[in-house]
Amino acid sequence: MKKRNKLTTVLLLILILTSIRSIAQNKKSMNSKLTLPQKEQYDDEYLVSLLPGFTNQYQDIGGLKLHYVQGGEGSPLILLAGWPQNWWSFHKIMPMLAKHHKVIVVDYSGMGSSSKPSEGYSKKAMAGDIASLMKKSGLDKVSIAGHDIGANIAISFAGHFPHQTDKLIVLDTPHPEEDLYKLPMMPIGMPVHPWWVAFNQVKELPELLLEGRYHIVQNWIFDKMLVDKESINDFDRKVYAKAYESKEAIMGSNGWYQAFPEDIQDIKQMKMIAAPCLGIGSSAGLAMLKASLPNYIENLQLKEIKDSGHFIQEERPEEVGSSILEFLKSK
């Protein structure tokens, strides 16, 4: 009996010591985590510190605050990201481009640290915001590149501000056209059907469902539309999740989609774009660019990025960055 009591006492002591050690380790782990930048490591200031030579900038455009990241010297190049991301989507190619150009990566209206108004999301209006930013920055003419929604804006900029456009670069997405109404919202055998185009048209509901958990949608999109899922890593995904976690951010980004009917009418009125244009697309994206861009662009080159999904500048940064530099260098 005494032996059993002794054994029980020893086991209890071991259990207590193990528990104390575990608590101490957890406390130490918690303290070490607290010393790291937590929310701040996904803020613009911290992100820009990872890109030597780049700085955060803000400009007021008639009451609208635009955030942008700028670095490098040479002829100016504006970069516009897409949904569901922000300026960080270009971070892999920004240093490469900044060796030859003054690179200005803009969070346009509704995105990231820029204002999120209740209206003004037609691509023509947002192209006007870019023109106003240029004027405030003392820039007369720029080359402009956009991905996804950013590509919509870049195309609209080249069409409505031809004298301020040097060259146009379209990454994997054309401008909204009438054919958008024929886009299948139901599965018809394709690997992915673009249900989010319809979902983002809905007002009030998306922000109620997704506030604080937008990462669920983002991770689904990234996993379905990347060949190499690690090319947008866990850190990148947290950056994008933070940028879309609030109701205002969700409403703003949905505003880009809710303006599509206006954009479709606008492209019908827009004059042909004369500026030299390079369309860079994944194998799937290139098919869309081939079908759409010649309708409103006169001087067009196309470049296919193989073994990539939609997010080409993150999945194949060297190839995309080199293609942009080569195109901008050509006459």
PDB file of N, CA, C and O in Angstrom, residues 9-48:
ATOM      1  N   THR A   9       2.408   9.391  -5.478  1.00  0.00           N
ATOM      2  CA  THR A   9       3.013  10.698  -5.151  1.00  0.00           C
ATOM      3  C   THR A   9       4.028  11.105  -6.208  1.00  0.00           C
ATOM      4  O   THR A   9       4.072  12.259  -6.650  1.00  0.00           O
ATOM      5  N   VAL A  10       4.878  10.139  -6.617  1.00  0.00           N
ATOM      6  CA  VAL A  10       5.891  10.428  -7.650  1.00  0.00           C
ATOM      7  C   VAL A  10       5.235  10.826  -8.960  1.00  0.00           C
ATOM      8  O   VAL A  10       5.643  11.787  -9.614  1.00  0.00           O
ATOM      9  N   LEU A  11       4.200  10.071  -9.350  1.00  0.00           N
ATOM     10  CA  LEU A  11       3.484  10.389 -10.589  1.00  0.00           C
ATOM     11  C   LEU A  11       2.860  11.769 -10.530  1.00  0.00           C
ATOM     12  O   LEU A  11       2.881  12.528 -11.505  1.00  0.00           O
ATOM     13  N   LEU A  12       2.286  12.106  -9.375  1.00  0.00           N
ATOM     14  CA  LEU A  12       1.697  13.442  -9.209  1.00  0.00           C
ATOM     15  C   LEU A  12       2.755  14.524  -9.320  1.00  0.00           C
ATOM     16  O   LEU A  12       2.541  15.579  -9.917  1.00  0.00           O
ATOM     17  N   LEU A  13       3.926  14.270  -8.692  1.00  0.00           N
ATOM     18  CA  LEU A  13       5.011  15.257  -8.765  1.00  0.00           C
ATOM     19  C   LEU A  13       5.478  15.457 -10.216  1.00  0.00           C
ATOM     20  O   LEU A  13       5.729  16.572 -10.653  1.00  0.00           O
ATOM     21  N   ILE A  14       5.612  14.320 -10.939  1.00  0.00           N
ATOM     22  CA  ILE A  14       6.025  14.397 -12.349  1.00  0.00           C
ATOM     23  C   ILE A  14       5.000  15.191 -13.150  1.00  0.00           C
ATOM     24  O   ILE A  14       5.340  16.043 -13.978  1.00  0.00           O
ATOM     25  N   LEU A  15       3.717  14.903 -12.888  1.00  0.00           N
ATOM     26  CA  LEU A  15       2.645  15.604 -13.589  1.00  0.00           C
ATOM     27  C   LEU A  15       2.669  17.091 -13.303  1.00  0.00           C
ATOM     28  O   LEU A  15       2.527  17.930 -14.193  1.00  0.00           O
ATOM     29  N   ILE A  16       2.883  17.440 -12.022  1.00  0.00           N
ATOM     30  CA  ILE A  16       2.929  18.863 -11.630  1.00  0.00           C
ATOM     31  C   ILE A  16       4.114  19.559 -12.280  1.00  0.00           C
ATOM     32  O   ILE A  16       3.999  20.661 -12.829  1.00  0.00           O
ATOM     33  N   LEU A  17       5.306  18.880 -12.211  1.00  0.00           N
ATOM     34  CA  LEU A  17       6.506  19.479 -12.806  1.00  0.00           C
ATOM     35  C   LEU A  17       6.356  19.658 -14.316  1.00  0.00           C
ATOM     36  O   LEU A  17       6.762  20.668 -14.881  1.00  0.00           O
ATOM     37  N   THR A  18       5.765  18.634 -14.961  1.00  0.00           N
ATOM     38  CA  THR A  18       5.529  18.722 -16.406  1.00  0.00           C
ATOM     39  C   THR A  18       4.593  19.867 -16.737  1.00  0.00           C
ATOM     40  O   THR A  18       4.800  20.621 -17.692  1.00  0.00           O
ATOM     41  N   SER A  19       3.548  20.020 -15.935  1.00  0.00           N
ATOM     42  CA  SER A  19       2.578  21.096 -16.152  1.00  0.00           C
ATOM     43  C   SER A  19       3.226  22.456 -15.981  1.00  0.00           C
ATOM     44  O   SER A  19       3.007  23.378 -16.755  1.00  0.00           O
ATOM     45  N   ILE A  20       4.048  22.565 -14.919  1.00  0.00           N
ATOM     46  CA  ILE A  20       4.733  23.853 -14.667  1.00  0.00           C
ATOM     47  C   ILE A  20       5.651  24.192 -15.832  1.00  0.00           C
ATOM     48  O   ILE A  20       5.703  25.322 -16.311  1.00  0.00           O
ATOM     49  N   ARG A  21       6.419  23.160 -16.279  1.00  0.00           N
ATOM     50  CA  ARG A  21       7.336  23.368 -17.414  1.00  0.00           C
ATOM     51  C   ARG A  21       6.574  23.777 -18.669  1.00  0.00           C
ATOM     52  O   ARG A  21       6.975  24.665 -19.403  1.00  0.00           O
ATOM     53  N   SER A  22       5.442  23.092 -18.889  1.00  0.00           N
ATOM     54  CA  SER A  22       4.620  23.397 -20.061  1.00  0.00           C
ATOM     55  C   SER A  22       4.091  24.812 -20.008  1.00  0.00           C
ATOM     56  O   SER A  22       4.115  25.548 -20.994  1.00  0.00           O
ATOM     57  N   ILE A  23       3.608  25.211 -18.823  1.00  0.00           N
ATOM     58  CA  ILE A  23       3.092  26.586 -18.653  1.00  0.00           C
ATOM     59  C   ILE A  23       4.196  27.597 -18.900  1.00  0.00           C
ATOM     60  O   ILE A  23       4.012  28.615 -19.562  1.00  0.00           O
ATOM     61  N   ALA A  24       5.397  27.294 -18.321  1.00  0.00           N
ATOM     62  CA  ALA A  24       6.534  28.212 -18.489  1.00  0.00           C
ATOM     63  C   ALA A  24       6.916  28.347 -19.955  1.00  0.00           C
ATOM     64  O   ALA A  24       7.188  29.446 -20.443  1.00  0.00           O
ATOM     65  N   GLN A  25       6.936  27.184 -20.672  1.00  0.00           N
ATOM     66  CA  GLN A  25       7.281  27.224 -22.098  1.00  0.00           C
ATOM     67  C   GLN A  25       6.249  27.996 -22.902  1.00  0.00           C
ATOM     68  O   GLN A  25       6.580  28.777 -23.782  1.00  0.00           O
ATOM     69  N   ASN A  26       4.982  27.779 -22.582  1.00  0.00           N
ATOM     70  CA  ASN A  26       3.911  28.506 -23.277  1.00  0.00           C
ATOM     71  C   ASN A  26       4.011  29.990 -23.024  1.00  0.00           C
ATOM     72  O   ASN A  26       3.812  30.808 -23.917  1.00  0.00           O
ATOM     73  N   LYS A  27       4.313  30.335 -21.748  1.00  0.00           N
ATOM     74  CA  LYS A  27       4.447  31.750 -21.399  1.00  0.00           C
ATOM     75  C   LYS A  27       5.614  32.374 -22.142  1.00  0.00           C
ATOM     76  O   LYS A  27       5.536  33.484 -22.674  1.00  0.00           O
ATOM     77  N   LYS A  28       6.751  31.589 -22.186  1.00  0.00           N
ATOM     78  CA  LYS A  28       7.925  32.056 -22.915  1.00  0.00           C
ATOM     79  C   LYS A  28       7.607  32.235 -24.385  1.00  0.00           C
ATOM     80  O   LYS A  28       7.999  33.223 -25.025  1.00  0.00           O
ATOM     81  N   SER A  29       6.879  31.265 -24.948  1.00  0.00           N
ATOM     82  CA  SER A  29       6.481  31.330 -26.355  1.00  0.00           C
ATOM     83  C   SER A  29       5.604  32.535 -26.611  1.00  0.00           C
ATOM     84  O   SER A  29       5.769  33.256 -27.590  1.00  0.00           O
ATOM     85  N   MET A  30       4.646  32.773 -25.703  1.00  0.00           N
ATOM     86  CA  MET A  30       3.748  33.926 -25.854  1.00  0.00           C
ATOM     87  C   MET A  30       4.527  35.223 -25.791  1.00  0.00           C
ATOM     88  O   MET A  30       4.322  36.143 -26.566  1.00  0.00           O
ATOM     89  N   ASN A  31       5.492  35.286 -24.818  1.00  0.00           N
ATOM     90  CA  ASN A  31       6.287  36.502 -24.680  1.00  0.00           C
ATOM     91  C   ASN A  31       7.139  36.746 -25.917  1.00  0.00           C
ATOM     92  O   ASN A  31       7.291  37.881 -26.366  1.00  0.00           O
ATOM     93  N   SER A  32       7.711  35.651 -26.486  1.00  0.00           N
ATOM     94  CA  SER A  32       8.542  35.820 -27.679  1.00  0.00           C
ATOM     95  C   SER A  32       7.697  36.285 -28.847  1.00  0.00           C
ATOM     96  O   SER A  32       8.123  37.082 -29.670  1.00  0.00           O
ATOM     97  N   LYS A  33       6.455  35.792 -28.943  1.00  0.00           N
ATOM     98  CA  LYS A  33       5.569  36.223 -30.013  1.00  0.00           C
ATOM     99  C   LYS A  33       5.205  37.689 -29.854  1.00  0.00           C
ATOM    100  O   LYS A  33       5.075  38.421 -30.820  1.00  0.00           O
ATOM    101  N   LEU A  34       5.037  38.112 -28.609  1.00  0.00           N
ATOM    102  CA  LEU A  34       4.637  39.493 -28.366  1.00  0.00           C
ATOM    103  C   LEU A  34       5.745  40.468 -28.740  1.00  0.00           C
ATOM    104  O   LEU A  34       5.486  41.629 -29.005  1.00  0.00           O
ATOM    105  N   THR A  35       7.012  39.987 -28.725  1.00  0.00           N
ATOM    106  CA  THR A  35       8.098  40.889 -29.090  1.00  0.00           C
ATOM    107  C   THR A  35       8.165  41.103 -30.592  1.00  0.00           C
ATOM    108  O   THR A  35       8.785  42.040 -31.064  1.00  0.00           O
ATOM    109  N   LEU A  36       7.548  40.226 -31.368  1.00  0.00           N
ATOM    110  CA  LEU A  36       7.524  40.392 -32.818  1.00  0.00           C
ATOM    111  C   LEU A  36       6.465  41.403 -33.217  1.00  0.00           C
ATOM    112  O   LEU A  36       5.465  41.570 -32.513  1.00  0.00           O
ATOM    113  N   PRO A  37       6.669  42.099 -34.317  1.00  0.00           N
ATOM    114  CA  PRO A  37       5.576  42.950 -34.815  1.00  0.00           C
ATOM    115  C   PRO A  37       4.402  42.072 -35.206  1.00  0.00           C
ATOM    116  O   PRO A  37       4.548  41.171 -36.021  1.00  0.00           O
ATOM    117  N   GLN A  38       3.266  42.261 -34.561  1.00  0.00           N
ATOM    118  CA  GLN A  38       2.117  41.409 -34.847  1.00  0.00           C
ATOM    119  C   GLN A  38       1.297  42.017 -35.965  1.00  0.00           C
ATOM    120  O   GLN A  38       1.560  41.775 -37.122  1.00  0.00           O
ATOM    121  N   LYS A  39       0.299  42.828 -35.626  1.00  0.00           N
ATOM    122  CA  LYS A  39      -0.509  43.423 -36.681  1.00  0.00           C
ATOM    123  C   LYS A  39       0.359  44.325 -37.558  1.00  0.00           C
ATOM    124  O   LYS A  39       0.163  44.428 -38.757  1.00  0.00           O
ATOM    125  N   GLU A  40       1.380  44.955 -36.903  1.00  0.00           N
ATOM    126  CA  GLU A  40       2.203  45.918 -37.624  1.00  0.00           C
ATOM    127  C   GLU A  40       2.997  45.278 -38.758  1.00  0.00           C
ATOM    128  O   GLU A  40       3.359  45.941 -39.710  1.00  0.00           O
ATOM    129  N   GLN A  41       3.270  43.969 -38.656  1.00  0.00           N
ATOM    130  CA  GLN A  41       4.092  43.358 -39.699  1.00  0.00           C
ATOM    131  C   GLN A  41       3.356  43.230 -41.019  1.00  0.00           C
ATOM    132  O   GLN A  41       3.960  42.894 -42.033  1.00  0.00           O
ATOM    133  N   TYR A  42       2.069  43.514 -41.016  1.00  0.00           N
ATOM    134  CA  TYR A  42       1.299  43.492 -42.261  1.00  0.00           C
ATOM    135  C   TYR A  42       0.900  44.901 -42.693  1.00  0.00           C
ATOM    136  O   TYR A  42       0.161  45.059 -43.653  1.00  0.00           O
ATOM    137  N   ASP A  43       1.375  45.913 -41.971  1.00  0.00           N
ATOM    138  CA  ASP A  43       1.092  47.302 -42.324  1.00  0.00           C
ATOM    139  C   ASP A  43       2.060  47.777 -43.401  1.00  0.00           C
ATOM    140  O   ASP A  43       3.151  47.226 -43.578  1.00  0.00           O
ATOM    141  N   ASP A  44       1.665  48.847 -44.079  1.00  0.00           N
ATOM    142  CA  ASP A  44       2.468  49.364 -45.188  1.00  0.00           C
ATOM    143  C   ASP A  44       3.886  49.729 -44.777  1.00  0.00           C
ATOM    144  O   ASP A  44       4.844  49.433 -45.499  1.00  0.00           O
ATOM    145  N   GLU A  45       4.038  50.365 -43.627  1.00  0.00           N
ATOM    146  CA  GLU A  45       5.364  50.813 -43.204  1.00  0.00           C
ATOM    147  C   GLU A  45       6.328  49.644 -43.062  1.00  0.00           C
ATOM    148  O   GLU A  45       7.477  49.713 -43.509  1.00  0.00           O
ATOM    149  N   TYR A  46       5.862  48.571 -42.446  1.00  0.00           N
ATOM    150  CA  TYR A  46       6.725  47.404 -42.286  1.00  0.00           C
ATOM    151  C   TYR A  46       7.007  46.753 -43.635  1.00  0.00           C
ATOM    152  O   TYR A  46       8.150  46.370 -43.937  1.00  0.00           O
ATOM    153  N   LEU A  47       5.985  46.617 -44.472  1.00  0.00           N
ATOM    154  CA  LEU A  47       6.155  45.981 -45.774  1.00  0.00           C
ATOM    155  C   LEU A  47       7.142  46.756 -46.636  1.00  0.00           C
ATOM    156  O   LEU A  47       8.010  46.167 -47.299  1.00  0.00           O
ATOM    157  N   VAL A  48       7.032  48.070 -46.623  1.00  0.00           N
ATOM    158  CA  VAL A  48       7.938  48.901 -47.429  1.00  0.00           C
ATOM    159  C   VAL A  48       9.374  48.778 -46.915  1.00  0.00           C
ATOM    160  O   VAL A  48      10.331  48.845 -47.701  1.00  0.00           O
TER     161      VAL A  48
END
